[in-house]
Tab-separated table of C-alpha atoms and ligand atoms in Angstrom:
chain	number	residue	atom	x	y	z
H	1	MET	CA	0.000	0.000	0.000
H	2	ALA	CA	2.723	2.404	1.009
H	3	ASN	CA	4.030	2.431	-2.547
H	4	LYS	CA	0.745	3.268	-4.221
H	5	PRO	CA	0.982	6.479	-6.233
H	6	TYR	CA	-1.136	9.443	-5.186
H	7	ILE	CA	-3.430	11.184	-7.676
H	8	TYR	CA	-5.143	14.457	-6.808
H	9	VAL	CA	-8.248	15.532	-8.758
H	10	THR	CA	-8.977	19.260	-8.420
H	11	ARG	CA	-12.764	19.113	-8.840
H	12	LYS	CA	-15.517	16.718	-7.845
H	13	LEU	CA	-15.843	14.366	-10.810
H	14	PRO	CA	-18.241	11.405	-11.046
H	15	GLU	CA	-17.137	8.292	-9.218
H	16	SER	CA	-18.210	6.200	-12.239
H	17	VAL	CA	-15.473	7.817	-14.334
H	18	ILE	CA	-12.788	8.193	-11.713
H	19	SER	CA	-13.125	4.788	-10.049
H	20	ARG	CA	-10.592	3.236	-12.466
H	21	LEU	CA	-7.922	5.288	-10.800
H	22	ASN	CA	-8.706	3.717	-7.414
H	23	ASN	CA	-7.546	0.296	-8.579
H	24	PHE	CA	-4.104	1.645	-9.132
H	25	ALA	CA	-3.568	4.589	-6.852
H	26	GLU	CA	-4.712	6.434	-3.808
H	27	VAL	CA	-7.015	9.173	-5.057
H	28	GLY	CA	-7.705	12.492	-3.384
H	29	MET	CA	-10.371	14.802	-4.774
H	30	TRP	CA	-11.544	18.352	-4.053
H	31	ASN	CA	-15.128	17.714	-3.014
H	32	ARG	CA	-16.924	20.625	-4.712
H	33	GLU	CA	-18.335	20.525	-8.189
H	34	GLU	CA	-18.659	24.267	-8.726
H	35	THR	CA	-15.922	25.873	-6.621
H	36	PRO	CA	-12.260	25.657	-7.570
H	37	VAL	CA	-9.860	24.195	-5.049
H	38	PRO	CA	-8.249	26.927	-2.913
H	39	ARG	CA	-4.610	27.531	-3.773
H	40	ASN	CA	-3.245	26.511	-0.359
H	41	ILE	CA	-5.039	23.170	-0.518
H	42	LEU	CA	-3.841	22.573	-4.066
H	43	LEU	CA	-0.236	23.278	-3.071
H	44	ASN	CA	-0.539	21.005	-0.086
H	45	GLU	CA	-1.942	18.160	-2.177
H	46	ALA	CA	0.618	18.744	-4.909
H	47	LYS	CA	3.408	18.108	-2.382
H	48	LYS	CA	2.512	14.426	-2.250
H	49	ALA	CA	0.961	13.942	-5.693
H	50	ASP	CA	2.407	11.743	-8.429
H	51	ALA	CA	-0.336	12.978	-10.747
H	52	LEU	CA	-2.731	15.901	-10.891
H	53	LEU	CA	-6.004	16.012	-12.809
H	54	THR	CA	-6.575	19.755	-13.192
H	55	MET	CA	-9.163	22.201	-14.542
H	56	LEU	CA	-8.507	25.495	-16.348
H	57	SER	CA	-9.101	27.253	-13.027
H	58	GLU	CA	-5.860	25.917	-11.554
H	59	LYS	CA	-2.600	27.749	-12.150
H	60	VAL	CA	0.060	25.098	-12.585
H	61	ASP	CA	3.230	27.133	-12.309
H	62	THR	CA	6.762	27.169	-10.920
H	63	GLU	CA	5.527	27.700	-7.381
H	64	LEU	CA	3.501	24.494	-7.643
H	65	PHE	CA	6.282	22.530	-9.341
H	66	GLU	CA	8.729	23.627	-6.628
H	67	VAL	CA	6.720	21.847	-3.944
H	68	SER	CA	5.653	18.793	-5.975
H	69	THR	CA	8.739	16.658	-5.814
H	70	ASN	CA	6.925	13.446	-6.873
H	71	LEU	CA	4.879	14.925	-9.691
H	72	LYS	CA	5.102	13.017	-12.974
H	73	VAL	CA	2.006	14.085	-14.893
H	74	VAL	CA	-0.555	16.876	-15.062
H	75	ALA	CA	-3.684	15.964	-17.036
H	76	ASN	CA	-5.705	19.081	-17.817
H	77	LEU	CA	-9.431	18.713	-18.478
H	78	ALA	CA	-9.330	20.969	-21.547
H	79	VAL	CA	-7.720	21.162	-24.949
H	80	GLY	CA	-6.200	24.518	-23.950
H	81	PHE	CA	-3.380	24.579	-21.427
H	82	ASP	CA	-2.690	28.276	-20.934
H	83	ASN	CA	-3.120	27.697	-17.175
H	84	ILE	CA	0.008	25.510	-17.189
H	85	ASP	CA	3.639	26.555	-17.528
H	86	VAL	CA	4.506	23.804	-19.993
H	87	GLU	CA	8.082	24.997	-20.503
H	88	GLU	CA	8.775	24.724	-16.799
H	89	ALA	CA	7.061	21.325	-16.633
H	90	THR	CA	9.178	20.056	-19.518
H	91	LYS	CA	12.389	21.219	-17.831
H	92	ARG	CA	11.366	19.130	-14.854
H	93	LYS	CA	10.346	16.171	-17.058
H	94	ILE	CA	6.748	16.419	-15.905
H	95	VAL	CA	4.344	15.262	-18.603
H	96	VAL	CA	1.493	17.645	-19.428
H	97	CYS	CA	-1.567	16.203	-21.172
H	98	ASN	CA	-4.656	17.875	-22.623
H	99	THR	CA	-7.905	16.601	-24.165
H	100	PRO	CA	-7.865	17.282	-27.911
H	101	ASP	CA	-10.017	15.479	-30.504
H	102	VAL	CA	-12.719	14.237	-28.115
H	103	LEU	CA	-14.147	17.762	-27.886
H	104	THR	CA	-13.678	18.864	-31.494
H	105	ASP	CA	-17.202	18.391	-32.841
H	106	THR	CA	-18.939	19.522	-29.666
H	107	THR	CA	-16.951	22.753	-29.603
H	108	ALA	CA	-17.527	23.273	-33.324
H	109	ASP	CA	-21.282	22.817	-32.784
H	110	LEU	CA	-21.212	25.466	-30.076
H	111	ALA	CA	-19.103	27.867	-32.146
H	112	PHE	CA	-21.476	27.616	-35.067
H	113	SER	CA	-24.535	27.901	-32.816
H	114	LEU	CA	-23.114	31.086	-31.324
H	115	LEU	CA	-22.549	32.462	-34.814
H	116	LEU	CA	-26.186	31.737	-35.686
H	117	MET	CA	-27.448	33.180	-32.404
H	118	THR	CA	-25.457	36.357	-32.903
H	119	GLY	CA	-26.161	36.959	-36.579
H	120	ARG	CA	-29.870	36.165	-36.381
H	121	ARG	CA	-30.449	37.925	-33.007
H	122	LEU	CA	-31.885	34.757	-31.509
H	123	VAL	CA	-31.370	35.709	-27.863
H	124	GLU	CA	-33.197	39.018	-28.336
H	125	ALA	CA	-35.961	37.147	-30.166
H	126	VAL	CA	-36.424	34.584	-27.390
H	127	ASP	CA	-36.467	37.385	-24.785
H	128	VAL	CA	-39.114	39.325	-26.725
H	129	VAL	CA	-41.448	36.331	-26.737
H	130	ARG	CA	-40.794	35.394	-23.106
H	131	ASN	CA	-41.200	38.958	-21.862
H	132	GLY	CA	-44.565	39.404	-23.583
H	133	GLU	CA	-43.114	42.037	-25.927
H	134	TRP	CA	-44.251	40.357	-29.161
H	135	LYS	CA	-47.138	42.697	-29.866
H	136	SER	CA	-47.076	43.271	-33.602
H	137	TRP	CA	-45.243	42.679	-36.840
H	138	SER	CA	-43.157	45.139	-38.813
H	139	PRO	CA	-40.985	44.535	-41.875
H	140	TYR	CA	-37.696	44.719	-40.016
H	141	PHE	CA	-38.922	43.256	-36.724
H	142	LEU	CA	-35.889	41.455	-35.237
H	143	ALA	CA	-34.276	41.319	-38.674
H	144	GLY	CA	-30.764	39.977	-38.315
H	145	SER	CA	-27.955	39.292	-40.735
H	146	ASP	CA	-27.847	36.348	-43.082
H	147	ILE	CA	-25.477	33.485	-42.509
H	148	HIS	CA	-25.739	31.715	-45.877
H	149	HIS	CA	-23.505	33.003	-48.661
H	150	LYS	CA	-21.610	35.216	-46.223
H	151	THR	CA	-17.874	34.999	-45.504
H	152	LEU	CA	-16.616	33.320	-42.384
H	153	GLY	CA	-13.020	34.068	-41.361
H	154	ILE	CA	-11.498	31.503	-39.028
H	155	VAL	CA	-8.465	32.650	-37.059
H	156	GLY	CA	-6.650	29.490	-35.943
H	157	MET	CA	-7.227	26.499	-38.214
H	158	GLY	CA	-6.779	23.401	-36.079
H	159	SER	CA	-9.171	20.492	-35.891
H	160	ILE	CA	-11.944	22.622	-34.345
H	161	GLY	CA	-11.489	25.163	-37.137
H	162	GLU	CA	-11.852	22.434	-39.735
H	163	ALA	CA	-14.987	21.110	-38.023
H	164	VAL	CA	-16.522	24.602	-37.999
H	165	ALA	CA	-15.562	25.084	-41.655
H	166	LYS	CA	-17.488	21.911	-42.565
H	167	ARG	CA	-20.571	23.247	-40.815
H	168	ALA	CA	-20.182	26.639	-42.510
H	169	LEU	CA	-19.811	25.077	-45.957
H	170	GLY	CA	-23.085	23.259	-45.329
H	171	PHE	CA	-24.618	26.722	-44.938
H	172	ASP	CA	-23.132	27.821	-48.282
H	173	MET	CA	-20.692	30.193	-46.594
H	174	GLN	CA	-17.357	31.118	-48.091
H	175	VAL	CA	-14.592	30.227	-45.631
H	176	LEU	CA	-11.306	32.097	-45.226
H	177	TYR	CA	-8.769	31.033	-42.651
H	178	HIS	CA	-5.638	32.409	-41.119
H	179	ASN	CA	-3.129	30.237	-39.332
H	180	ARG	CA	0.531	30.360	-38.320
H	181	ASN	CA	1.196	27.615	-40.856
H	182	ARG	CA	-0.683	27.470	-44.103
H	183	LYS	CA	-2.543	24.165	-44.571
H	184	PRO	CA	-2.678	23.211	-48.254
H	185	GLU	CA	-4.280	19.809	-47.552
H	186	THR	CA	-7.111	21.427	-45.619
H	187	GLU	CA	-7.601	23.884	-48.487
H	188	THR	CA	-7.925	21.042	-50.983
H	189	LYS	CA	-9.945	18.772	-48.742
H	190	LEU	CA	-12.504	21.366	-47.636
H	191	GLY	CA	-12.348	24.121	-50.224
H	192	VAL	CA	-11.367	26.832	-47.757
H	193	GLU	CA	-9.061	29.707	-48.672
H	194	TYR	CA	-5.966	30.929	-46.841
H	195	ALA	CA	-5.893	34.682	-46.162
H	196	SER	CA	-3.459	37.040	-44.484
H	197	PHE	CA	-4.723	38.274	-41.133
H	198	ASN	CA	-5.543	41.691	-42.602
H	199	LYS	CA	-7.383	40.280	-45.605
H	200	LEU	CA	-9.411	37.985	-43.380
H	201	ILE	CA	-10.308	40.811	-41.012
H	202	GLU	CA	-11.319	43.141	-43.841
H	203	GLN	CA	-13.342	40.655	-45.871
H	204	SER	CA	-15.137	38.499	-43.320
H	205	ASP	CA	-18.739	38.936	-42.243
H	206	TYR	CA	-18.090	36.695	-39.255
H	207	VAL	CA	-14.644	36.547	-37.645
H	208	LEU	CA	-14.297	33.446	-35.482
H	209	VAL	CA	-11.395	33.152	-33.042
H	210	LEU	CA	-10.120	29.642	-32.348
H	211	THR	CA	-6.428	30.164	-31.611
H	212	PRO	CA	-4.883	29.067	-28.336
H	213	LEU	CA	-3.934	31.849	-25.921
H	214	THR	CA	-0.170	32.364	-26.215
H	215	LYS	CA	2.245	35.292	-25.910
H	216	GLU	CA	1.710	35.837	-29.642
H	217	THR	CA	-2.087	35.781	-29.648
H	218	LYS	CA	-2.722	37.717	-26.426
H	219	GLY	CA	-4.211	41.086	-27.346
H	220	MET	CA	-4.339	40.187	-31.071
H	221	PHE	CA	-7.669	42.035	-31.496
H	222	THR	CA	-7.190	45.737	-30.771
H	223	LYS	CA	-9.024	48.940	-31.726
H	224	ASP	CA	-7.014	49.001	-34.981
H	225	VAL	CA	-8.124	45.489	-35.892
H	226	PHE	CA	-11.769	46.135	-35.053
H	227	LYS	CA	-11.616	49.338	-37.140
H	228	LYS	CA	-10.497	47.295	-40.152
H	229	MET	CA	-13.457	44.915	-39.839
H	230	LYS	CA	-16.648	45.643	-41.780
H	231	LYS	CA	-19.118	47.672	-39.735
H	232	SER	CA	-21.638	44.921	-40.500
H	233	ALA	CA	-19.323	42.144	-39.266
H	234	PHE	CA	-19.573	40.021	-36.127
H	235	PHE	CA	-16.758	38.960	-33.803
H	236	ILE	CA	-17.165	35.441	-32.376
H	237	ASN	CA	-14.767	34.189	-29.694
H	238	VAL	CA	-14.878	30.648	-28.332
H	239	ALA	CA	-11.138	30.446	-27.626
H	240	ARG	CA	-9.916	32.671	-24.779
H	241	GLY	CA	-11.039	36.150	-23.705
H	242	PRO	CA	-7.609	37.842	-23.605
H	243	ILE	CA	-7.044	37.213	-27.332
H	244	ALA	CA	-9.087	40.404	-27.733
H	245	VAL	CA	-8.350	43.516	-25.678
H	246	GLU	CA	-11.675	43.566	-23.865
H	247	SER	CA	-11.868	47.366	-23.504
H	248	ASP	CA	-11.180	47.724	-27.252
H	249	LEU	CA	-13.915	45.214	-28.046
H	250	ILE	CA	-16.379	47.149	-25.872
H	251	TRP	CA	-15.322	50.347	-27.636
H	252	ALA	CA	-15.841	48.761	-31.102
H	253	LEU	CA	-19.292	47.470	-30.122
H	254	LYS	CA	-20.372	50.824	-28.673
H	255	GLU	CA	-19.013	52.899	-31.542
H	256	GLY	CA	-20.579	50.682	-34.196
H	257	GLU	CA	-17.180	49.692	-35.592
H	258	ILE	CA	-18.570	46.139	-35.697
H	259	ALA	CA	-22.178	44.928	-35.668
H	260	GLY	CA	-21.999	42.567	-32.717
H	261	ALA	CA	-20.157	39.888	-30.807
H	262	GLY	CA	-20.811	36.323	-29.749
H	263	LEU	CA	-18.645	35.459	-26.778
H	264	ASP	CA	-18.173	32.202	-24.916
H	265	VAL	CA	-15.001	33.411	-23.171
H	266	PHE	CA	-13.940	36.479	-21.191
H	267	ASP	CA	-10.913	38.011	-19.483
H	268	GLN	CA	-12.174	37.052	-16.044
H	269	GLU	CA	-14.557	34.133	-15.738
H	270	PRO	CA	-17.268	34.009	-14.551
H	271	ILE	CA	-18.197	37.574	-15.559
H	272	SER	CA	-20.482	39.547	-13.303
H	273	GLN	CA	-23.979	40.643	-14.253
H	274	ASP	CA	-22.920	44.295	-14.322
H	275	HIS	CA	-20.031	43.674	-16.731
H	276	PRO	CA	-20.010	46.360	-19.485
H	277	LEU	CA	-20.318	43.706	-22.211
H	278	LEU	CA	-23.625	42.557	-20.758
H	279	GLN	CA	-25.062	46.074	-20.991
H	280	LEU	CA	-24.875	45.914	-24.801
H	281	ASP	CA	-27.756	44.582	-26.926
H	282	ASN	CA	-25.395	43.496	-29.683
H	283	VAL	CA	-23.578	40.973	-27.479
H	284	VAL	CA	-24.524	37.331	-27.049
H	285	ALA	CA	-22.698	35.957	-24.011
H	286	LEU	CA	-22.340	32.326	-23.000
H	287	PRO	CA	-20.674	30.924	-19.861
H	288	HIS	CA	-17.673	29.132	-21.464
H	289	ILE	CA	-19.573	26.028	-22.571
H	290	GLY	CA	-17.702	25.140	-25.763
H	291	SER	CA	-17.128	21.513	-24.824
H	292	ALA	CA	-20.063	21.186	-22.441
H	293	SER	CA	-22.059	18.178	-23.567
H	294	VAL	CA	-22.457	15.250	-21.198
H	295	GLU	CA	-20.879	12.878	-23.719
H	296	THR	CA	-17.889	15.084	-24.384
H	297	ARG	CA	-17.167	16.094	-20.798
H	298	THR	CA	-17.286	12.388	-19.869
H	299	ALA	CA	-14.911	11.540	-22.727
H	300	MET	CA	-12.556	14.325	-21.593
H	301	MET	CA	-12.503	12.938	-18.041
H	302	LYS	CA	-11.836	9.417	-19.343
H	303	LEU	CA	-8.992	10.689	-21.493
H	304	CYS	CA	-7.436	12.442	-18.492
H	305	CYS	CA	-7.599	9.144	-16.564
H	306	ASP	CA	-6.068	7.218	-19.507
H	307	ASN	CA	-3.231	9.710	-19.692
H	308	ILE	CA	-2.503	9.600	-15.973
H	309	LEU	CA	-2.563	5.810	-15.837
H	310	ALA	CA	-0.273	5.564	-18.869
H	311	VAL	CA	2.363	7.873	-17.384
H	312	LEU	CA	2.240	6.202	-13.974
H	313	ASN	CA	2.755	2.862	-15.762
H	314	ASN	CA	5.741	4.254	-17.692
H	315	GLU	CA	3.852	4.202	-20.969
H	316	LYS	CA	3.355	6.969	-23.500
H	317	PRO	CA	0.088	8.814	-22.810
H	318	LYS	CA	-2.458	9.277	-25.600
H	319	THR	CA	-2.353	13.055	-25.782
H	320	PRO	CA	0.787	14.618	-24.309
H	321	VAL	CA	1.396	18.333	-24.866
H	322	ASN	CA	5.168	18.218	-24.293
H	323	LYS	CA	5.743	15.416	-26.823
H	324	ASP	CA	9.494	16.068	-26.811
H	325	LEU	CA	9.765	14.280	-23.493
H	326	PHE	CA	8.932	11.018	-25.242
H	327	GLN	CA	11.337	11.350	-28.126
H	328	LYS	CA	14.180	11.186	-25.637
H	329	ILE	CA	12.860	8.144	-23.780
K	401	LIG	C1	-12.716	23.498	-21.160
K	401	LIG	C2	-11.863	24.756	-23.015
K	401	LIG	O1	-12.552	22.169	-21.327
K	401	LIG	O2	-10.909	22.740	-23.725
K	401	LIG	C3	-10.740	23.940	-23.523
K	401	LIG	O3	-9.661	24.515	-23.723
K	401	LIG	O4	-11.808	25.923	-22.993
K	401	LIG	C4	-13.074	24.073	-22.505
K	401	LIG	O5	-13.457	23.084	-23.354
K	401	LIG	C5	-13.699	23.737	-20.114
K	401	LIG	O6	-13.729	25.071	-19.813
K	401	LIG	C6	-13.385	22.925	-18.882
K	401	LIG	O7	-12.122	23.222	-18.350
């Protein structure tokens, strides 16, 4: 028993998914579903942990690595890992894993839904009916913007981008994309067109952000960028809030530099009810639910468990972020 590894899970996850870990290790778990683990408890648990199963809400940084002398793997319940200092983890030979692929279609569904909701003013429309404000008809009553035959610009063409492009092509949209590396196979396979960032910004009717949050993408959308967008265009962000300078986005929405925004992500989450973005009629806001279907969240949890068990058994995990660690083994 004494030699059993210790795994700490930073949120209350269903026993049915996590129980596999019990066969192999001692498992500790923060016992709240909705509240993140306090930092002092996390650090205390990390001291004895061989593995951590973390959420985006946990900062996994040098301070944590300093105290976790047994730590071998951090499995993050997300495809993004901007909460983790991967460089520092790699230096210490700690494997970092994420949950790509299993959430691709679910996140693409949400991204495209948000685009539809924003363009066609669906939230306003639902509110009008619910609030008893549907009193008459007029030619431009709740008239939104078309989706079909419009141009969608995808910033960040990974697997989620490709999945959104497929949905958009089904709606007869033209799809432009911008990515660090051009993807000729994707262009041929899907019929999407590569564009420089400026061309994409200037020509798109819907600009969808799907890039990870990195030093390069932080603050990518500024006043200058919003000014270059069409005044009739919509900004849709399902990636990370800080990719746009939030105050510049608010400015663009208020000044009519863009027509509206569909946002699943924010600088600080959760946002408060009195947040300036929520005072604007041309904003559709969602509470960061890109991957939130029961099937997908369960698959993400399972993948985290697979990854942890693989590393603790000295095997290559399914989805490591710092792949370099395995080339040397
Ligand atoms: C998270 C996300 O999984 O995967 C990501 O990067 O942003 C979401 O799908 C979710 O917020 C739970 O951490």
